[in-house]
Short mmCIF file of C-alpha atoms in Angstrom, two decimals:
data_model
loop_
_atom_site.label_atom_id
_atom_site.label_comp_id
_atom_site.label_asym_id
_atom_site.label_seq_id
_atom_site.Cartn_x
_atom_site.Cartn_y
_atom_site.Cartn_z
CA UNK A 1 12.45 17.17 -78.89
CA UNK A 2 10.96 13.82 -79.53
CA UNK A 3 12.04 11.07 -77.39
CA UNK A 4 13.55 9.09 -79.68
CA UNK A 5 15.59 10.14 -82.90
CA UNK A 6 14.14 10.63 -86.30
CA UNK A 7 14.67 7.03 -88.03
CA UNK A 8 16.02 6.42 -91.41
CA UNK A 9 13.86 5.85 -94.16
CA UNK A 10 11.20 2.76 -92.91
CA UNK A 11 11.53 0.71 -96.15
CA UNK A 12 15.50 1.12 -96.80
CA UNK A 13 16.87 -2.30 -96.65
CA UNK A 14 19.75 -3.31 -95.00
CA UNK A 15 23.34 -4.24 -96.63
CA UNK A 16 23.43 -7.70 -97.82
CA UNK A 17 25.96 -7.82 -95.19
CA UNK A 18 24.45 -6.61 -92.26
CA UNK A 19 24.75 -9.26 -89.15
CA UNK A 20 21.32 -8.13 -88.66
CA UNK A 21 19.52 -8.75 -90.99
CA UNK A 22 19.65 -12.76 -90.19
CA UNK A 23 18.91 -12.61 -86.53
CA UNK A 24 16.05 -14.91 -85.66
CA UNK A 25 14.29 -12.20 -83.98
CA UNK A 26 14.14 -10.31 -87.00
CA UNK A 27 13.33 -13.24 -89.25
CA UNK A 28 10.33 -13.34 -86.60
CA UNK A 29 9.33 -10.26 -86.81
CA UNK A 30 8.88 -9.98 -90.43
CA UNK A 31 7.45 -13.24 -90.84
CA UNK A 32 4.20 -12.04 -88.41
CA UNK A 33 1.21 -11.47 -90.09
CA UNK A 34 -0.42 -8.14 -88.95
CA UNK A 35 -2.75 -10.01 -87.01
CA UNK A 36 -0.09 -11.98 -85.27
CA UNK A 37 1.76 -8.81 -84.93
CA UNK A 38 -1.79 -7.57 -82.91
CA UNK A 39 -1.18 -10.32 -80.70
CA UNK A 40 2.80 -9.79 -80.25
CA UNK A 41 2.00 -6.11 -79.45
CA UNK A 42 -0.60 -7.67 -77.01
CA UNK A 43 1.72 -10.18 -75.01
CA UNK A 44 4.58 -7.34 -74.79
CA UNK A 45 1.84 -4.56 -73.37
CA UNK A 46 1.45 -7.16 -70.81
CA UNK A 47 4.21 -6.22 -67.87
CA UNK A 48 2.40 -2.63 -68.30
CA UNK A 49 -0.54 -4.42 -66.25
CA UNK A 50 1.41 -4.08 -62.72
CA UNK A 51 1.79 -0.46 -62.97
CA UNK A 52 -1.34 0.71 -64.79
CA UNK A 53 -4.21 -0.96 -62.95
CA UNK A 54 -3.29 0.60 -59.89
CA UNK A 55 -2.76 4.08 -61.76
CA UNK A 56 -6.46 3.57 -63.14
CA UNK A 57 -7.65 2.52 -59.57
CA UNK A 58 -5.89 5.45 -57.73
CA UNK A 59 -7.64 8.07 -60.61
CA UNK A 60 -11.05 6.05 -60.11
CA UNK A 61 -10.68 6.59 -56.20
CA UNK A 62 -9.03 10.52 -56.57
CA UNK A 63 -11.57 11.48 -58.90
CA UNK A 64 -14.76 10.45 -56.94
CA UNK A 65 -13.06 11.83 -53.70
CA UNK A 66 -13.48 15.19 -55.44
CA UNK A 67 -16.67 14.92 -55.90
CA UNK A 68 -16.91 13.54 -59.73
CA UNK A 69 -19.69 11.07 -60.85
CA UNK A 70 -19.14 7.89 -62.33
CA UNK A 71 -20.06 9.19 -65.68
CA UNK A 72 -17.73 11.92 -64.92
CA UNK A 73 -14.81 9.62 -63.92
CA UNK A 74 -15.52 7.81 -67.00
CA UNK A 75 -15.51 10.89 -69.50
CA UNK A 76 -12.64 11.40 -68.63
CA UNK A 77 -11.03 7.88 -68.49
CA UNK A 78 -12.68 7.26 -72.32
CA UNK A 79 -12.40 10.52 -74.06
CA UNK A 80 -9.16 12.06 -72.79
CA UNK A 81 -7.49 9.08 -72.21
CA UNK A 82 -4.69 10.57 -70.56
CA UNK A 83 -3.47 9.72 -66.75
CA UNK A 84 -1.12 12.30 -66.16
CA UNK A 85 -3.11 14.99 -67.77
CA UNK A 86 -6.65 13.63 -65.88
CA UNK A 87 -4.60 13.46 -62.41
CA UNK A 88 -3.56 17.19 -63.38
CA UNK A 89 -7.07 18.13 -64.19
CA UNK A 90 -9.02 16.65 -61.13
CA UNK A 91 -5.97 18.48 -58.83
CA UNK A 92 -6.72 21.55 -59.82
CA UNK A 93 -10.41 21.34 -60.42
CA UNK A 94 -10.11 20.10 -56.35
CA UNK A 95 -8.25 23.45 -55.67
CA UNK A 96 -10.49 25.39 -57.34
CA UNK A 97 -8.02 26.69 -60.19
CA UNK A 98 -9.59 28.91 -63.17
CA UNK A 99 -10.65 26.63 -66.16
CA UNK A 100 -8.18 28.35 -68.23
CA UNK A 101 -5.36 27.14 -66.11
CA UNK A 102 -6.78 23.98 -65.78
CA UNK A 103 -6.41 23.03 -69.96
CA UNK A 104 -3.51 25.02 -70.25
CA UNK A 105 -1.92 22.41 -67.15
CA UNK A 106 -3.42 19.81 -69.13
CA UNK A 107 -1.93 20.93 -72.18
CA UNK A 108 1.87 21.13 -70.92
CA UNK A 109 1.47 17.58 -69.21
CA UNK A 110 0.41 16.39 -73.17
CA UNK A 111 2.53 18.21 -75.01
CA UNK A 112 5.03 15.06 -75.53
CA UNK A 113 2.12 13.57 -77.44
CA UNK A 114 2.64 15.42 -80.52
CA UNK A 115 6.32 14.63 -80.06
CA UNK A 116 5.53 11.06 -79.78
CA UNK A 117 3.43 11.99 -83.19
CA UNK A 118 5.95 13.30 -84.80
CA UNK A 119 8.56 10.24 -84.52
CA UNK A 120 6.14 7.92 -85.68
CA UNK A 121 5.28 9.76 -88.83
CA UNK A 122 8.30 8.21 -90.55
CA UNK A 123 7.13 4.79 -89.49
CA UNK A 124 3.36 5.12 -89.99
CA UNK A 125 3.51 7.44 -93.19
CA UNK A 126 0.66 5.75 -95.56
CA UNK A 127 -1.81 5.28 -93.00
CA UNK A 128 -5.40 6.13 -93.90
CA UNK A 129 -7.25 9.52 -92.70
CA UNK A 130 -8.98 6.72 -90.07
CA UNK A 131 -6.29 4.67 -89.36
CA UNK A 132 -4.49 8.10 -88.26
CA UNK A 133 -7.53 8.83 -86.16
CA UNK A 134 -7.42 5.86 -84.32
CA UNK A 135 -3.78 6.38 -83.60
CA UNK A 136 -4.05 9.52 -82.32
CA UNK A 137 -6.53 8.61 -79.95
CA UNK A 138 -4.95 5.82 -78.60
CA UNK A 139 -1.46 7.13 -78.66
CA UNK A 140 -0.41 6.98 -74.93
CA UNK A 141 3.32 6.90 -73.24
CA UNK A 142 3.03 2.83 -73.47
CA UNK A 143 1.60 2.24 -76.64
CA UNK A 144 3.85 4.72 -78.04
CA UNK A 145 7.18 3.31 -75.77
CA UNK A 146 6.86 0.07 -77.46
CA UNK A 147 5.85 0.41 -80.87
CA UNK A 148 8.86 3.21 -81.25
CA UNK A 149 11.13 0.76 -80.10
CA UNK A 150 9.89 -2.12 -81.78
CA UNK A 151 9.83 -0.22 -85.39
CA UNK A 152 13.68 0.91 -84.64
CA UNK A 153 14.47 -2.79 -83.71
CA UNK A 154 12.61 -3.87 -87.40
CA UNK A 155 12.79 -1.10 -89.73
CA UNK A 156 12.12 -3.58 -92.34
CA UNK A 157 8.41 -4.13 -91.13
CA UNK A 158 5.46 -3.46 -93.76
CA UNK A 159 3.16 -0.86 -93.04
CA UNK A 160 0.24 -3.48 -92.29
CA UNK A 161 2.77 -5.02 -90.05
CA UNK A 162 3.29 -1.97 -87.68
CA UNK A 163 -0.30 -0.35 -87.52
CA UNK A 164 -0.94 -4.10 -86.36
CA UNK A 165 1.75 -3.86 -83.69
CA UNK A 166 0.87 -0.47 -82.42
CA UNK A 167 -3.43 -1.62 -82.75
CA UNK A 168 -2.17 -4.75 -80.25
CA UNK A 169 -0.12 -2.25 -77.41
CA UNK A 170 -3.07 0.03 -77.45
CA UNK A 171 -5.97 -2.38 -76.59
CA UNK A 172 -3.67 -3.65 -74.45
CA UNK A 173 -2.98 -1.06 -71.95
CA UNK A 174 -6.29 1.19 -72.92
CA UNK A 175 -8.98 -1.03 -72.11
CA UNK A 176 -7.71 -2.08 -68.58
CA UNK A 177 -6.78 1.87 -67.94
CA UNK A 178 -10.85 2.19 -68.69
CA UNK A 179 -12.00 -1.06 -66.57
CA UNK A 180 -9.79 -0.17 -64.00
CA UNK A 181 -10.53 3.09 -63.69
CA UNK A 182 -14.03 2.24 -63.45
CA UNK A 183 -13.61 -0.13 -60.39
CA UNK A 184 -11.60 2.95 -58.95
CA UNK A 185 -14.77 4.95 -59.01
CA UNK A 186 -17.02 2.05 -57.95
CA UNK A 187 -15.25 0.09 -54.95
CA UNK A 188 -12.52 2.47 -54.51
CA UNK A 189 -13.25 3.43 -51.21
CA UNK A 190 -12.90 -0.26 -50.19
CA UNK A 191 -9.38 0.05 -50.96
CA UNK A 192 -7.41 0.45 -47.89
CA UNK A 193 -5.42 3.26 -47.08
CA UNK A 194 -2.35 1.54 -46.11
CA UNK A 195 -2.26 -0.02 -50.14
CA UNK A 196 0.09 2.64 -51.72
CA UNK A 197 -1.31 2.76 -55.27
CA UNK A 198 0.20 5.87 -56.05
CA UNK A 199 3.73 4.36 -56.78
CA UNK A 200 2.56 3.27 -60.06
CA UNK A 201 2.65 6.94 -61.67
CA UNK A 202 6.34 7.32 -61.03
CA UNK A 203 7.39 3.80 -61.94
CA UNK A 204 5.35 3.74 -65.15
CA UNK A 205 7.38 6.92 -66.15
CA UNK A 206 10.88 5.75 -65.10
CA UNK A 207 10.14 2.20 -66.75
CA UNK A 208 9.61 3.82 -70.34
CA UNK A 209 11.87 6.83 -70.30
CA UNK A 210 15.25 5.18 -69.03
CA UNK A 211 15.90 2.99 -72.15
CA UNK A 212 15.08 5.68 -74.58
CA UNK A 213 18.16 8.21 -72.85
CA UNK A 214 20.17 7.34 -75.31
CA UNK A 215 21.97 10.24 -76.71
CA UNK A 216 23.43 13.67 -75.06
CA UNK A 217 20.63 14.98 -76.78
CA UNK A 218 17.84 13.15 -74.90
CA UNK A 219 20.17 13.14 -71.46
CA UNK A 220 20.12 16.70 -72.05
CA UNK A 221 16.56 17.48 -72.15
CA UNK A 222 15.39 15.05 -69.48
CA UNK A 223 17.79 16.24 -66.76
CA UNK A 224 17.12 20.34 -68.05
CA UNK A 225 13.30 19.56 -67.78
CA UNK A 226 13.54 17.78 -64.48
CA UNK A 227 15.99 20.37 -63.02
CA UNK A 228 13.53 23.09 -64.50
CA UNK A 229 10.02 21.23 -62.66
CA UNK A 230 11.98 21.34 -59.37
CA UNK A 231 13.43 24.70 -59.41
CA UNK A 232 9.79 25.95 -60.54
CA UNK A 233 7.89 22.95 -58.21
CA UNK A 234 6.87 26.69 -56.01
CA UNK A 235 4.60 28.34 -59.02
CA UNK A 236 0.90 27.99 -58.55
CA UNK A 237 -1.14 25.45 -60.59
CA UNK A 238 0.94 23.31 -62.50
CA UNK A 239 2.58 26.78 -63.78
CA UNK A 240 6.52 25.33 -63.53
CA UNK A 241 5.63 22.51 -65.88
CA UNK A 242 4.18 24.70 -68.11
CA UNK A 243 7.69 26.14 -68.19
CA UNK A 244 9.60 23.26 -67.52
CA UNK A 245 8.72 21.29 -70.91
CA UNK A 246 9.73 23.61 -73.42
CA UNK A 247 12.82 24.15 -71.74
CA UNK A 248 13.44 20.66 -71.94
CA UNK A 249 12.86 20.43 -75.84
CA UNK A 250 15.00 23.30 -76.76
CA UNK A 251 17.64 22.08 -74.16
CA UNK A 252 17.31 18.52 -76.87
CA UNK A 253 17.20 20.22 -80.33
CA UNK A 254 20.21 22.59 -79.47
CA UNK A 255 22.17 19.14 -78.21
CA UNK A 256 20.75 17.41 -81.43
CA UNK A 257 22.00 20.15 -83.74
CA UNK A 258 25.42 20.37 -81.93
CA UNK A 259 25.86 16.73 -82.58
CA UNK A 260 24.62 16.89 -85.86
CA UNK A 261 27.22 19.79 -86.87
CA UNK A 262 29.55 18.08 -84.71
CA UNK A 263 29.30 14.99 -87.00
CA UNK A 264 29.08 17.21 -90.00
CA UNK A 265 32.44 18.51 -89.15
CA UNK A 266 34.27 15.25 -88.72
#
């Protein structure tokens, strides 16, 4: 299930007497040109910074340790654009896994991306065939945490308004991923040892998933899907994910249907 519900219609407006609709935050937000909308998505990407240059500096470091070039290193950092799914990757590549298990692992860890697509099309319906492009590229758990959230906070936002928003998260948080993971690869092995820059992976996770468990529905299928990884954690390669996720997402829909009836009913 996606992480975050299917929103009502973008361009509904609100009741004349909805508290909301005066709030100065809101008045804010649709005042914004899309270009200062660029720049709000820009200063909000900014706390991202503390947890995702040392996640690109731990890849850079992993990924030459097992014996990639910096072209390599940066391949991957540019074109797949991906952290969990490139820490998944260089893993198994290291243990010498069959290829077939290797984009299969990579796969499962990306499969919340077309969920993430899926929620936005509601918000980003009317986008051009390039503008799309571009958003599927640079659609990452940040850039994707944010904008959600931001488009649910102002529903009333014009098209222009949002693609600027979600434009501003993405530079944000992609460019330093690439820098950073390019100074991994470089001076990496000056890092010390005793510099843990591996707790950025989990943080990064918990700091964009815990406001978004909202409903039963999403409680559900993060608790089934973590439950699931453990109990599987044993299975070679990645394999328990694999199994894990979808697990997860029907865990979600069945919860969202329940309620949904549930409602119905009442």
């Amino acid at each position: 299930m996606a992480p975050s519900p299917v929103p009502s219609p973008p361009h509904q407006r609100p009741a004349a007497d909805d508290p909301a609709a005066d709030e100065p935050a809101v008045v804010r937000a649709l005042a914004r040109t899309p270009r200062q909308a660029f720049a709000h998505g820009i200063v909000q990407s900014l706390p991202f910074m503390i947890v995702i240059v040392p996640f690109a500096l731990l890849f850079g470091v992993v990924a030459v340790e097992a014996g990639m070039d910096l072209a390599q290193v940066m391949g991957f950092s540019v074109l797949v654009l991906a952290g969990a799914s490139q820490f998944t990757a260089v893993q198994l590549l290291s243990d010498q896994a069959p290829a077939l298990i290797v984009i299969l692992s990579g796969l499962a860890v990306n499969l919340r991306m077309a969920m993430y697509s899926a929620s936005l099309v509601p918000w980003l319906r009317g986008a051009t065939g390039g503008q799309r492009l571009l958003i599927a590229y640079a659609l990452i758990d940040q850039s994707y945490a944010l904008s959600i959230q931001h488009y649910e906070r102002h529903p009333r936002l014009s098209l222009p308004q949002r693609l600027g928003y979600f434009a501003g998260t993405a530079v944000a948080v992609c460019v330093p991923w690439m820098i950073a993971s390019w100074l991994g690869a470089t001076v990496g092995r000056a890092i010390s040892d005793d510099i843990a820059l591996d707790f950025a992976m989990p943080i990064t996770f918990l700091a964009m998933i815990a406001p978004m468990l909202r409903t039963p529905a999403h409680l559900g299928a993060c608790f089934v899907a973590v439950l699931a990884a453990l109990l599987l954690a044993g299975l070679p390669s990645g394999l328990g994910l694999l199994i894990a996720a979808p697990i997860g997402m029907a865990t979600g829909a069945m919860l969202e249907v329940w309620a949904e009836r549930r409602q119905g009913a009442t």
